[in-house]
Coordinates of C-alpha atoms and ligand atoms in Angstrom, one line a residue:
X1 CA -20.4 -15.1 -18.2
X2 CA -17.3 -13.0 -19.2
X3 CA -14.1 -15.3 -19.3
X4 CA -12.2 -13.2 -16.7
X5 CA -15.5 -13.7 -14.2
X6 CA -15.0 -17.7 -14.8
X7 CA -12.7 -18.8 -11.6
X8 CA -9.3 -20.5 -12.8
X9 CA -9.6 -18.2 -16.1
X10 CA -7.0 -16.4 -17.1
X11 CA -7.3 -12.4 -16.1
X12 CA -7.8 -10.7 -19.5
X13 CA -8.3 -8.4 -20.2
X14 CA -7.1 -5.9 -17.6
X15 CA -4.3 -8.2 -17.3
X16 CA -1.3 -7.6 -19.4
X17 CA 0.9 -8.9 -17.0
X18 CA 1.7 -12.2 -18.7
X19 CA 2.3 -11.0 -22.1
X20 CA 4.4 -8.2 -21.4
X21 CA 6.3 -10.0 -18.4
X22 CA 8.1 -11.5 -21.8
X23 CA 7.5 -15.2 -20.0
X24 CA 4.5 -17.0 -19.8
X25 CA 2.7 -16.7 -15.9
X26 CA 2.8 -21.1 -15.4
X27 CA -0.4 -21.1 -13.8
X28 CA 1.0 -23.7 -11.4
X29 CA -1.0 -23.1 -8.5
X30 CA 0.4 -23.3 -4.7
X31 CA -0.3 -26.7 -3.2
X32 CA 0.1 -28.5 -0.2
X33 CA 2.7 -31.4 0.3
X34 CA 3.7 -33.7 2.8
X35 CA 8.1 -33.9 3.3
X36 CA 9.9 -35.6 6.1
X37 CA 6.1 -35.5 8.0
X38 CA 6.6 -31.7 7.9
X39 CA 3.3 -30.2 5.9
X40 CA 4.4 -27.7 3.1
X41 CA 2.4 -24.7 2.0
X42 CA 3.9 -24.2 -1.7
X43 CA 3.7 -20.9 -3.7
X44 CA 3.1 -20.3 -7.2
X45 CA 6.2 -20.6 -9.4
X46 CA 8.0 -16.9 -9.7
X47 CA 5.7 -15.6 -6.6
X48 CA 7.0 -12.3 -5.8
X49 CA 8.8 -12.4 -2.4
X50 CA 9.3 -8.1 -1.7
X51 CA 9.6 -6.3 1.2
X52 CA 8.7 -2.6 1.3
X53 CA 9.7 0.8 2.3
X54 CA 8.2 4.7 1.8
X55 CA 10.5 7.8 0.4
X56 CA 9.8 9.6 3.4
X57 CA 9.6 6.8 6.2
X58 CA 12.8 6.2 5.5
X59 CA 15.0 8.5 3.6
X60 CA 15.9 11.4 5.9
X61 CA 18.1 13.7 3.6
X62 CA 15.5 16.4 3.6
X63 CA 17.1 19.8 2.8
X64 CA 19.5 18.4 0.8
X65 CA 20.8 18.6 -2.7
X66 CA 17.8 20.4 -4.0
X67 CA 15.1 18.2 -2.4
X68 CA 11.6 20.5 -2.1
X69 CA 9.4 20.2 1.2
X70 CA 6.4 18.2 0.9
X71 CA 2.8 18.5 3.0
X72 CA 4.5 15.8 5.3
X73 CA 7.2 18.0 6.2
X74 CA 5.2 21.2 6.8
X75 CA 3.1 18.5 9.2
X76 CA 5.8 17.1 11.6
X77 CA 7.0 20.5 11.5
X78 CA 3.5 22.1 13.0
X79 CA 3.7 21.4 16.9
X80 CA 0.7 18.4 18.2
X81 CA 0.7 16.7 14.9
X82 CA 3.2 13.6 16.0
X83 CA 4.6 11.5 18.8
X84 CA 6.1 13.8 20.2
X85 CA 7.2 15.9 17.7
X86 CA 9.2 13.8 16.0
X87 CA 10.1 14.2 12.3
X88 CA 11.6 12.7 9.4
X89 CA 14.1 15.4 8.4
X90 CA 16.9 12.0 8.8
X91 CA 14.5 8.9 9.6
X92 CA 17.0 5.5 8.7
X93 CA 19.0 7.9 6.5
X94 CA 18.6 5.8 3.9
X95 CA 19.8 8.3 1.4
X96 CA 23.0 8.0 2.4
X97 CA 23.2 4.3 3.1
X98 CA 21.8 3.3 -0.3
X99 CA 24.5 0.4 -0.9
X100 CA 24.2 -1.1 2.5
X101 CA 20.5 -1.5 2.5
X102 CA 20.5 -3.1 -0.6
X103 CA 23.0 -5.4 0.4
X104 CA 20.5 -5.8 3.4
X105 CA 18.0 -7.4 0.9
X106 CA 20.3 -9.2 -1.2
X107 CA 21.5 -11.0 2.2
X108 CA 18.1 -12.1 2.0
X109 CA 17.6 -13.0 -0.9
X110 CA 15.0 -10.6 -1.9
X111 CA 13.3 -11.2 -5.2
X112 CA 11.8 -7.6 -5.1
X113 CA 12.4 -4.2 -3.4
X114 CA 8.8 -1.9 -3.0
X115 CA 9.5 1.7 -2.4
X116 CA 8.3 5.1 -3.2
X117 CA 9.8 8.0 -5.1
X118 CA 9.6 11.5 -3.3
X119 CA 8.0 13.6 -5.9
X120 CA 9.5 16.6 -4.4
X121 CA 13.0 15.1 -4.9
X122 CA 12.1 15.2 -8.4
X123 CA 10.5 18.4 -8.9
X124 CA 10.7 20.6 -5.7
X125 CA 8.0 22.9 -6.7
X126 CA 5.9 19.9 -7.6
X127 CA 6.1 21.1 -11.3
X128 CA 8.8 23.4 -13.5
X129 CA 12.6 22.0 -13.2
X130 CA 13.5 18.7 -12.6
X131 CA 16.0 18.2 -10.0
X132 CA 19.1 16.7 -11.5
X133 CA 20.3 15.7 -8.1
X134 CA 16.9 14.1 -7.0
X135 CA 17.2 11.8 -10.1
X136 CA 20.5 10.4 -9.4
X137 CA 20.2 9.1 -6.3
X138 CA 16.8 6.9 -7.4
X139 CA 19.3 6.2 -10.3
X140 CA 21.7 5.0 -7.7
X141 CA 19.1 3.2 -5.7
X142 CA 17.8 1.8 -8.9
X143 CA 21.2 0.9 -10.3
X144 CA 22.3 -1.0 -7.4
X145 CA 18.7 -3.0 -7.3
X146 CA 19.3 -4.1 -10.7
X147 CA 23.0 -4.6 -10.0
X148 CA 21.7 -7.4 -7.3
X149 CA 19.3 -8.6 -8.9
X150 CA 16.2 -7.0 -7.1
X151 CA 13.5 -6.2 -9.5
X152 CA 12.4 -2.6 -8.1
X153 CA 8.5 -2.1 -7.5
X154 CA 8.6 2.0 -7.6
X155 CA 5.4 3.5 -5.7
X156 CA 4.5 7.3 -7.3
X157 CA 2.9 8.8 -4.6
X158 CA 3.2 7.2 -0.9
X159 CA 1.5 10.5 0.3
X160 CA 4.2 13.5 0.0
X161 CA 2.8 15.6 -2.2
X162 CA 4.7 18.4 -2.6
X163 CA 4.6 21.7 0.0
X164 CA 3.9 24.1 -3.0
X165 CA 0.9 22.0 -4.5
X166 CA -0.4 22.2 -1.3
X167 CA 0.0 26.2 -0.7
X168 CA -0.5 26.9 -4.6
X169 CA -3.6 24.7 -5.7
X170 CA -4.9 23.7 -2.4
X171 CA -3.7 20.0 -3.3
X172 CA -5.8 17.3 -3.7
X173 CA -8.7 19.4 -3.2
X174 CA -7.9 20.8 -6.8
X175 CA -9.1 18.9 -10.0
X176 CA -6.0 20.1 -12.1
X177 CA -3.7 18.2 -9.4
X178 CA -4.4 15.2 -11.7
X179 CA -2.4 17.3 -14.7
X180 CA 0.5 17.8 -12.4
X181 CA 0.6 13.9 -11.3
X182 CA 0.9 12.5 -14.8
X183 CA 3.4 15.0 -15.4
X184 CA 5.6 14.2 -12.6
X185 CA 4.6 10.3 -13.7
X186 CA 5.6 10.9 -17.0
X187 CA 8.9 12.2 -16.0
X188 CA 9.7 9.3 -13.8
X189 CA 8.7 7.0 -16.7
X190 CA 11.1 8.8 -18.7
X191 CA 14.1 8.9 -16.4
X192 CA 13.3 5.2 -14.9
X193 CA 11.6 3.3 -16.8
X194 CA 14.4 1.5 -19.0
X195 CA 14.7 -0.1 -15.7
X196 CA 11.7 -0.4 -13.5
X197 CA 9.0 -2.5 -14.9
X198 CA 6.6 -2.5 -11.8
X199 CA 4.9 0.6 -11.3
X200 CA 2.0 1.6 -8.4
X201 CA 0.5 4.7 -8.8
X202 CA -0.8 5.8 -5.8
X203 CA -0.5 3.8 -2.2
X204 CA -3.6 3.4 0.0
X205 CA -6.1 6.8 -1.3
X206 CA -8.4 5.8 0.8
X207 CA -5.4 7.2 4.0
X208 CA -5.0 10.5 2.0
X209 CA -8.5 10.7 2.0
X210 CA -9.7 9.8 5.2
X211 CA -6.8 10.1 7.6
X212 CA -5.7 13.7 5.5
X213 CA -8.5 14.8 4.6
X214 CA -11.3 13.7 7.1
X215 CA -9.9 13.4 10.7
X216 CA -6.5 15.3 10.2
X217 CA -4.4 12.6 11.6
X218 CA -2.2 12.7 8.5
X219 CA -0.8 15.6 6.3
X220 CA -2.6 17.6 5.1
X221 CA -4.2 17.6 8.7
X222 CA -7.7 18.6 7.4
X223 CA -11.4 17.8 9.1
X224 CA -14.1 17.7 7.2
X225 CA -17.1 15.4 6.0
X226 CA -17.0 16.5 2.2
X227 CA -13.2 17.0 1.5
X228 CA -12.1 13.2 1.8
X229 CA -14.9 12.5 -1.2
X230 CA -13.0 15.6 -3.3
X231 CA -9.7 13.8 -2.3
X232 CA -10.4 10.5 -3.6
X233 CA -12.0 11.2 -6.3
X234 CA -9.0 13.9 -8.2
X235 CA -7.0 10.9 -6.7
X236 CA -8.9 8.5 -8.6
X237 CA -9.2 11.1 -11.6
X238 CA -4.5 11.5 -10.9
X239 CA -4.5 7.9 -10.9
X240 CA -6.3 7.5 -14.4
X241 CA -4.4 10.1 -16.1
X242 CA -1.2 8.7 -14.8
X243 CA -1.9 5.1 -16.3
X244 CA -2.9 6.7 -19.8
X245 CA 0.5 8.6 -19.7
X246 CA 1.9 5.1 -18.8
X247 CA 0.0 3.1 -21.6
X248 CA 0.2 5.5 -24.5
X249 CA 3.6 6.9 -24.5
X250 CA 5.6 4.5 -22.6
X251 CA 4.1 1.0 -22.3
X252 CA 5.0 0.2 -25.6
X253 CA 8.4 0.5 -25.7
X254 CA 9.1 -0.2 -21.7
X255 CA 6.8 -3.2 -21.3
X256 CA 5.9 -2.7 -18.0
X257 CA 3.2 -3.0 -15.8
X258 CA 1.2 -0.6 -13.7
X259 CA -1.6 -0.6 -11.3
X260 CA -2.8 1.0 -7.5
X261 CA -2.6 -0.5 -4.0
X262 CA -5.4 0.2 -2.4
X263 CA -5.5 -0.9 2.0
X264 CA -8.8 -2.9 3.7
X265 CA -9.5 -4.1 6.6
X266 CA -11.8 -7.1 6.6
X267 CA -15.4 -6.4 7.6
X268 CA -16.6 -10.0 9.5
X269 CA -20.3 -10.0 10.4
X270 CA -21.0 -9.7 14.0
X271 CA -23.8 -12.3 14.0
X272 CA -25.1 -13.9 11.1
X273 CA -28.4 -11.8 10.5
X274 CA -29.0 -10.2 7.1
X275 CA -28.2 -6.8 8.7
X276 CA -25.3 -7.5 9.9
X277 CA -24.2 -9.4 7.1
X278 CA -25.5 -6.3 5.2
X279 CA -23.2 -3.8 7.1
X280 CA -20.0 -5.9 7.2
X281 CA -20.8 -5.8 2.9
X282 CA -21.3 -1.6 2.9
X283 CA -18.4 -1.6 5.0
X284 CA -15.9 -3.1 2.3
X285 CA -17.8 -1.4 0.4
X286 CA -17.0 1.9 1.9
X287 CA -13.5 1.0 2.2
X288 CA -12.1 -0.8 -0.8
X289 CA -14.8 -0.4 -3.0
X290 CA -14.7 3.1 -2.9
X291 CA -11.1 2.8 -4.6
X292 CA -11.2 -0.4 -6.4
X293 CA -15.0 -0.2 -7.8
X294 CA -13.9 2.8 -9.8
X295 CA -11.4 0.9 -11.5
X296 CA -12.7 -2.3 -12.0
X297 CA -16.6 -1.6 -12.4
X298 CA -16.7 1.9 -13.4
X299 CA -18.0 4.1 -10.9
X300 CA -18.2 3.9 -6.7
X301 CA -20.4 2.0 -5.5
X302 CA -23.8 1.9 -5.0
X303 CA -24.6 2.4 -1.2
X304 CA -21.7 5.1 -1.2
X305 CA -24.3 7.3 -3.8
X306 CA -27.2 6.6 -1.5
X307 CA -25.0 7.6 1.6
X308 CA -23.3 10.1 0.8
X309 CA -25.4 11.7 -2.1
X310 CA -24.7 15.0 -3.6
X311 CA -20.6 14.8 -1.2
X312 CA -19.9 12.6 -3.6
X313 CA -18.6 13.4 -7.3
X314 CA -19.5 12.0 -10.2
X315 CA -16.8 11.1 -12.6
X316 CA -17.3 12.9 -16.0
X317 CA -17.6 10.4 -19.4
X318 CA -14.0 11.3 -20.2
X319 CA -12.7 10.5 -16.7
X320 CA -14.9 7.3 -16.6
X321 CA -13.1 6.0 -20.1
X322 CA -9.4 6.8 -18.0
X323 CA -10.0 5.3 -14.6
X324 CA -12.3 2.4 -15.8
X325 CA -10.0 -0.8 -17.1
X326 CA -7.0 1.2 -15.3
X327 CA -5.1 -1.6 -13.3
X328 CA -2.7 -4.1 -14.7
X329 CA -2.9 -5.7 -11.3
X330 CA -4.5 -5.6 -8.1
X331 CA -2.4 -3.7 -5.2
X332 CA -3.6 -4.8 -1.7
X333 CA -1.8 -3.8 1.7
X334 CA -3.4 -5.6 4.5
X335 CA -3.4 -6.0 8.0
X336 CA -6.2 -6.7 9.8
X337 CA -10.1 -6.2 10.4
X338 CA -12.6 -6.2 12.6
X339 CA -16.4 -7.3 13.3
X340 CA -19.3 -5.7 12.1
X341 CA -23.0 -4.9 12.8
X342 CA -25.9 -2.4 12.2
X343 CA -26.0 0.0 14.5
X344 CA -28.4 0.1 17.2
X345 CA -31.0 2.4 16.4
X346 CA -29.8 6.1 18.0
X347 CA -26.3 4.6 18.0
X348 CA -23.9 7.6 17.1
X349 CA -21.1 6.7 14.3
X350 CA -18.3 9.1 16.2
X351 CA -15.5 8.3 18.2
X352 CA -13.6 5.7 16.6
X353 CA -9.4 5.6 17.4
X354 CA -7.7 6.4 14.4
X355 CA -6.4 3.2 14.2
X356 CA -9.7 1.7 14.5
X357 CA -10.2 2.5 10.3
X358 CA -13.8 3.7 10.7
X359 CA -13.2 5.7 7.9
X360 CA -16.3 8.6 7.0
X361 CA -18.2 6.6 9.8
X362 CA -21.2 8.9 10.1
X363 CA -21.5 8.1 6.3
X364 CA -21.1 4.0 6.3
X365 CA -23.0 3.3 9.4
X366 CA -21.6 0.4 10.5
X367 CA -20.6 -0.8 14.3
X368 CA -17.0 -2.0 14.7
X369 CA -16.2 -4.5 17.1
X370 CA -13.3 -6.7 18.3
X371 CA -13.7 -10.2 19.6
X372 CA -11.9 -10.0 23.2
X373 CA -9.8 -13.4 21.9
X374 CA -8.1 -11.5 19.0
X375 CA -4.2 -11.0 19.9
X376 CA -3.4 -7.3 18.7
X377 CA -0.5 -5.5 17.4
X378 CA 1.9 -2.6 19.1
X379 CA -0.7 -0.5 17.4
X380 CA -3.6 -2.3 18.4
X381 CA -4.6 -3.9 15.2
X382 CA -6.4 -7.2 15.5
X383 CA -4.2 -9.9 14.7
X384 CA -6.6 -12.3 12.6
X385 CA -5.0 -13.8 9.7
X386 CA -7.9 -15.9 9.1
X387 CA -9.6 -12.8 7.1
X388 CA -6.7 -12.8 5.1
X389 CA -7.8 -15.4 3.1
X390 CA -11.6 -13.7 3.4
X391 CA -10.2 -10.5 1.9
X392 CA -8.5 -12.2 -1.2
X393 CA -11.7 -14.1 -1.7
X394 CA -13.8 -11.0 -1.8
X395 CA -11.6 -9.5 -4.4
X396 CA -11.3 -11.9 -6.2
X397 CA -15.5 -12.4 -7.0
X398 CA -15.7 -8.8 -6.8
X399 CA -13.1 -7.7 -9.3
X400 CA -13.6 -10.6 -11.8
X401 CA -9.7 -12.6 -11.3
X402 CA -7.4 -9.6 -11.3
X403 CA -3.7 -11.0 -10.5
X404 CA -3.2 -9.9 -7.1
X405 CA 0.0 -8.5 -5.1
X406 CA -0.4 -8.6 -1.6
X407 CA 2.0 -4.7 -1.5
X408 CA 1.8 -4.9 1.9
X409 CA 1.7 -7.0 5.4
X410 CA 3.4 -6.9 8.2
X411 CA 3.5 -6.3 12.2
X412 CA 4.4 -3.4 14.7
X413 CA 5.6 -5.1 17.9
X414 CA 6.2 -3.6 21.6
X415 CA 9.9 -3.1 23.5
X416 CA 11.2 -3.5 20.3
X417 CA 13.8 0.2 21.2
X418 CA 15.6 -2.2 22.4
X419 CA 17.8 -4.3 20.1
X420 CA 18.4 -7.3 22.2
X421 CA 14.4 -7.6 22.3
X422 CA 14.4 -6.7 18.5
X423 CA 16.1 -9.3 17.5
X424 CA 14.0 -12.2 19.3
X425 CA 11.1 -11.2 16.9
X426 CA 9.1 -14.6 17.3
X427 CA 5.8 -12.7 17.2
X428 CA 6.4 -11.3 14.0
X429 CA 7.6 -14.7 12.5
X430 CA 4.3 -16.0 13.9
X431 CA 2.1 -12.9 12.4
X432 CA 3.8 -13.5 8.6
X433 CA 3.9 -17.0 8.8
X434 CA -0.2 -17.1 10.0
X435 CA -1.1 -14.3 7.5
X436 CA 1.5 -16.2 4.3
X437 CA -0.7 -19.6 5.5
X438 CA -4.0 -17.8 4.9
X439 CA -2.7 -16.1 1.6
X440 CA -1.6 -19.4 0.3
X441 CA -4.7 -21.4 1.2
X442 CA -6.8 -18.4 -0.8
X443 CA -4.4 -19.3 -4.3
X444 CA -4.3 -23.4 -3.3
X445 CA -8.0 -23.9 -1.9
X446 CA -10.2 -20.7 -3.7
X447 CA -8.4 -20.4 -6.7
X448 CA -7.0 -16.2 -6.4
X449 CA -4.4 -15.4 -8.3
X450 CA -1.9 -14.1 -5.5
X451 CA 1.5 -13.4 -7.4
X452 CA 3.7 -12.2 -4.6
X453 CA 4.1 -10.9 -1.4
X454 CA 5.8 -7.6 0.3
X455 CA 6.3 -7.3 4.0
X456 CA 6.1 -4.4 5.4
X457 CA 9.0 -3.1 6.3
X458 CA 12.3 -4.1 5.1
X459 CA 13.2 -2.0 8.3
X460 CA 11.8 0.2 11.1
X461 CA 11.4 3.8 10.1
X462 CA 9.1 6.7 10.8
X463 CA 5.5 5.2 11.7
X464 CA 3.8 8.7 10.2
X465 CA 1.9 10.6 13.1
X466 CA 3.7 8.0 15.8
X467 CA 6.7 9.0 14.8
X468 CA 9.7 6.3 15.8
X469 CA 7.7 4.6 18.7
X470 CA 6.3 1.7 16.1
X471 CA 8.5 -0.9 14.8
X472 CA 7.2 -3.1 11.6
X473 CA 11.0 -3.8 10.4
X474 CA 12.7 -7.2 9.2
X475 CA 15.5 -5.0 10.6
X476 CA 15.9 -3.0 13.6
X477 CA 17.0 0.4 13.3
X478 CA 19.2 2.6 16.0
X479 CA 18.0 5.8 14.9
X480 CA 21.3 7.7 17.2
X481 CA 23.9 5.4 15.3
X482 CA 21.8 4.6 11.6
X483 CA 22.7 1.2 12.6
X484 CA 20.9 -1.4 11.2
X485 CA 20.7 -5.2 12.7
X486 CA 18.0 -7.8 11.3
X487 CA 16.0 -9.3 13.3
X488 CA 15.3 -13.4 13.7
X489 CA 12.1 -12.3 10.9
X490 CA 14.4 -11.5 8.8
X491 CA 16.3 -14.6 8.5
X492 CA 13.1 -16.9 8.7
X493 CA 11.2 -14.6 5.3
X494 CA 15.0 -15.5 3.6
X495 CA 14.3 -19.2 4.4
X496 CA 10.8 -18.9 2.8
X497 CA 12.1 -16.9 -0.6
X498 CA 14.5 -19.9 -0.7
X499 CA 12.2 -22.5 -0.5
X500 CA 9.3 -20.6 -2.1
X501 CA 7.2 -22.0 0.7
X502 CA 6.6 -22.1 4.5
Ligands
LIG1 C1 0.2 1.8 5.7 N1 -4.5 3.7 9.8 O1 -0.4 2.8 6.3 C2 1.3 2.5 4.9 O2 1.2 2.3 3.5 C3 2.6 2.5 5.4 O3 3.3 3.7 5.0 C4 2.6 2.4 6.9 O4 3.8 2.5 7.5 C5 2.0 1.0 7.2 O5 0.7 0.9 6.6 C6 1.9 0.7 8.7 O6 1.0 1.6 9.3 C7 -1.4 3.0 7.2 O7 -4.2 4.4 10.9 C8 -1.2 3.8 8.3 O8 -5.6 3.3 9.6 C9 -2.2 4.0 9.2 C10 -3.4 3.5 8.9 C11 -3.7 2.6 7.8 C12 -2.6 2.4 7.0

């Protein structure tokens, strides 16, 4: 057995983390202690405690000082696409209240800040002339982090690809799009990387793939069976180049780390029969392992080529050698899951909400249910922070002991308009304190090697195609005033970073 498959081993050799983090990781594992009669769920020492945020869920800003339109523009713009109509031309406004929402996380003690970099801020044809302007405000943003003491975690791509890739190369779609992402990497390494040390490539393909490109629920707002598969796989193909760019010309000198956060919902089987054991395993499969299998093991998994067949690519020997081994650590956001079964025979695979992650259904074949006890979200995610610990577990055997950063976690709750609700959060307390107890249980009692934590979001902003009617934040946002107020989470994840446990 490999030493990176043996449990408790150290992650090498995909891993660079501890050497070129300058300190040596401890290794002390989380444990569980007894204090005044008050049980203690520890985390590891120097866990990452982050909350996180998206360029265009929160930025606003977006004609200004040179900034170029991205597909997510041109798709609140197009009438039907979002709660009712809404855009993010200002969202929070974030670009203009840079200072006061990092002294947001300072007030909280924030060890790290997650957020993404609008490509077309940077280059607002998506390629040619860098945008002065666009680079001084992430300097600002990036300046003030550092200033306070936040490491910054800097996302590539949360999703806004710029307007002109879209119009000019048909996007994603296009295999040369992976050229143009490690160039816009490259110049992001070069203009930030004396400063940012923690880089994600791409956040949660599998949403550009599926939700973009599969059921038009997100930008680009195409439907097809075929196209998500072409997505995925020049993301995949993006994702490689962008980590050679990374490795070869700037890891040396910057010593920094890179990797991908890919999203899953856990699959539980329905009943304990070997088929529906079966089906909850092809549907991780379908989800994650599309992403992650790639990566980690090479190419996509096996009952995605029986499934899907001739839809889906085959990665080239070259592209193979740049995606395989091409993760420093593993990115997961994750929310919630759901039960799962083999269809009855005749059952039809359409239909599923949006929400309901069926994700190329007709392909995967799989029956997703809910247990009627599971408490749900504003946006009618299960609440079941049990399969937290499933999900890490899963990983973890899967992917051989990567380091693990949870990127993402966190709750939309109802009424919450209204600040004087807002504030009184309790159910979103509960959710991170339920889903932080499962996490640590998966490092104390299995062993993963969970390094840190990032809520989601360090404040309500614009929930994508629902617009401003979801609230995840750890601080309520007036969108007429820009006012921002945390809520009761917020001081209760402040309490945590302080005592690096719950
Ligand atoms: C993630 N779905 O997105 C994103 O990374 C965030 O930008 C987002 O705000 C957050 O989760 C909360 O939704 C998802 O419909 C959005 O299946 C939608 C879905 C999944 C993930």
């Amino acid at each position: 057995m490999p030493p990176s498959k043996r449990r408790g081993a150290p992650a090498e050799p995909l891993n660079t983390q501890r050497r070129l983090n300058g300190v040596q990781h401890a290794g002390v594992a989380a444990r569980v202690g007894v204090a005044n009669n008050v049980v203690m769920a520890t985390f590891p020492e120097r866990f990452v405690w982050g909350a996180a945020t998206a360029a265009h869920q929160i930025e606003g800003a977006w004609l200004e000082d040179g900034r170029g339109l991205s597909i997510w523009d041109a798709f609140t713009h197009t009438p039907g696409k979002t709660h009712q109509g809404h855009t993010a031309d200002v969202a929070c406004d974030h670009y203009h209240r840079v200072e006061e929402d990092v002294a947001l996380m300072k007030a909280m003690g924030l060890k790290a800040y997650r957020f993404s970099i609008a490509w077309s801020r940077v280059l607002p044809q998506g390629r040619g002339a860098v945008n002065e302007a666009g680079i001084a405000f992430y300097n600002r943003l990036i300046d003030a982090l550092v200033a306070n003491g936040i490491t910054p975690w800097v996302t590539l791509y949360h999703w806004d690809l710029p307007l002109a890739l879209q119009l000019e190369l048909d996007g994603l779609l296009n295999p040369e799009i992976a050229d143009h992402f490690a160039h816009y990497a490259a110049v992001c390494f070069e203009r930030f990387g004396d400063r940012v040390k923690h880089w994600i490539t791409l956040n949660e393909p599998w949403c550009s793939a599926v939700l973009g490109h599969g059921i038009g629920y997100f930008a680009p707002g195409r439907v097809s069976q075929t196209e998500p598969y072409i997505a995925a796989h020049n993301l995949l193909r993006a994702h490689g180049k962008i980590v050679d760019v990374y490795r070869r010309r700037f890891q040396p000198a910057q010593r920094g780390v890179i990797g991908i956060t890919n999203n899953c919902d856990w699959r539980e089987p329905k009943t304990e029969t070997p088929a529906d054991r079966a089906a909850a395993q092809r549907g991780l499969e379908f989800f994650l392992g599309w992403f992650a299998d790639p990566v980690y093991l090479g190419d996509y998994p096996e009952c995605m080529r029986a499934a899907v067949r001739d839809r889906l690519p085959r990665f080239s020997a070259a592209d193979r050698a740049l995606v395989q081994g091409s993760s420093d650590f593993f990115g997961l956001n994750f929310y919630g899951g759901m039960y799962a079964a083999e269809p009855a025979p005749g059952e039809t695979m359409d239909g599923l909400a949006p929400t309901g992650n069926g994700g190329m259904a007709a392909d995967q074949r799989v029956a997703l249910s809910d247990d009627p006890a599971w408490e749900k979200t504003d946006l009618n995610w299960n609440i079941v922070p049990q399969f937290c610990r499933q999900m890490l577990g899963w990983i973890d055997r899967r992917y051989g002991h990567p380091p693990v950063y949870i990127t993402e976690n966190g709750i939309a709750l109802p009424g919450e308009d209204d600040v004087a609700v807002a504030v009184n959060d309790t159910r979103r307390v509960d959710f991170i304190r339920r889903y932080l107890a499962a996490a640590q249980a998966a490092v104390a009692e299995d062993g993963v090697d969970l390094r840190g934590y990032f809520v989601w979001s360090l404040m309500d902003n614009f929930e994508w195609a629902l617009g401003y009617s979801k609230r995840f934040g750890l601080h309520h946002v007036d969108y007429r005033t820009g006012r921002r107020t945390p809520k009761a989470s917020a001081r209760w994840y402040a309490d945590v970073i302080r005592r690096n446990a719950l």
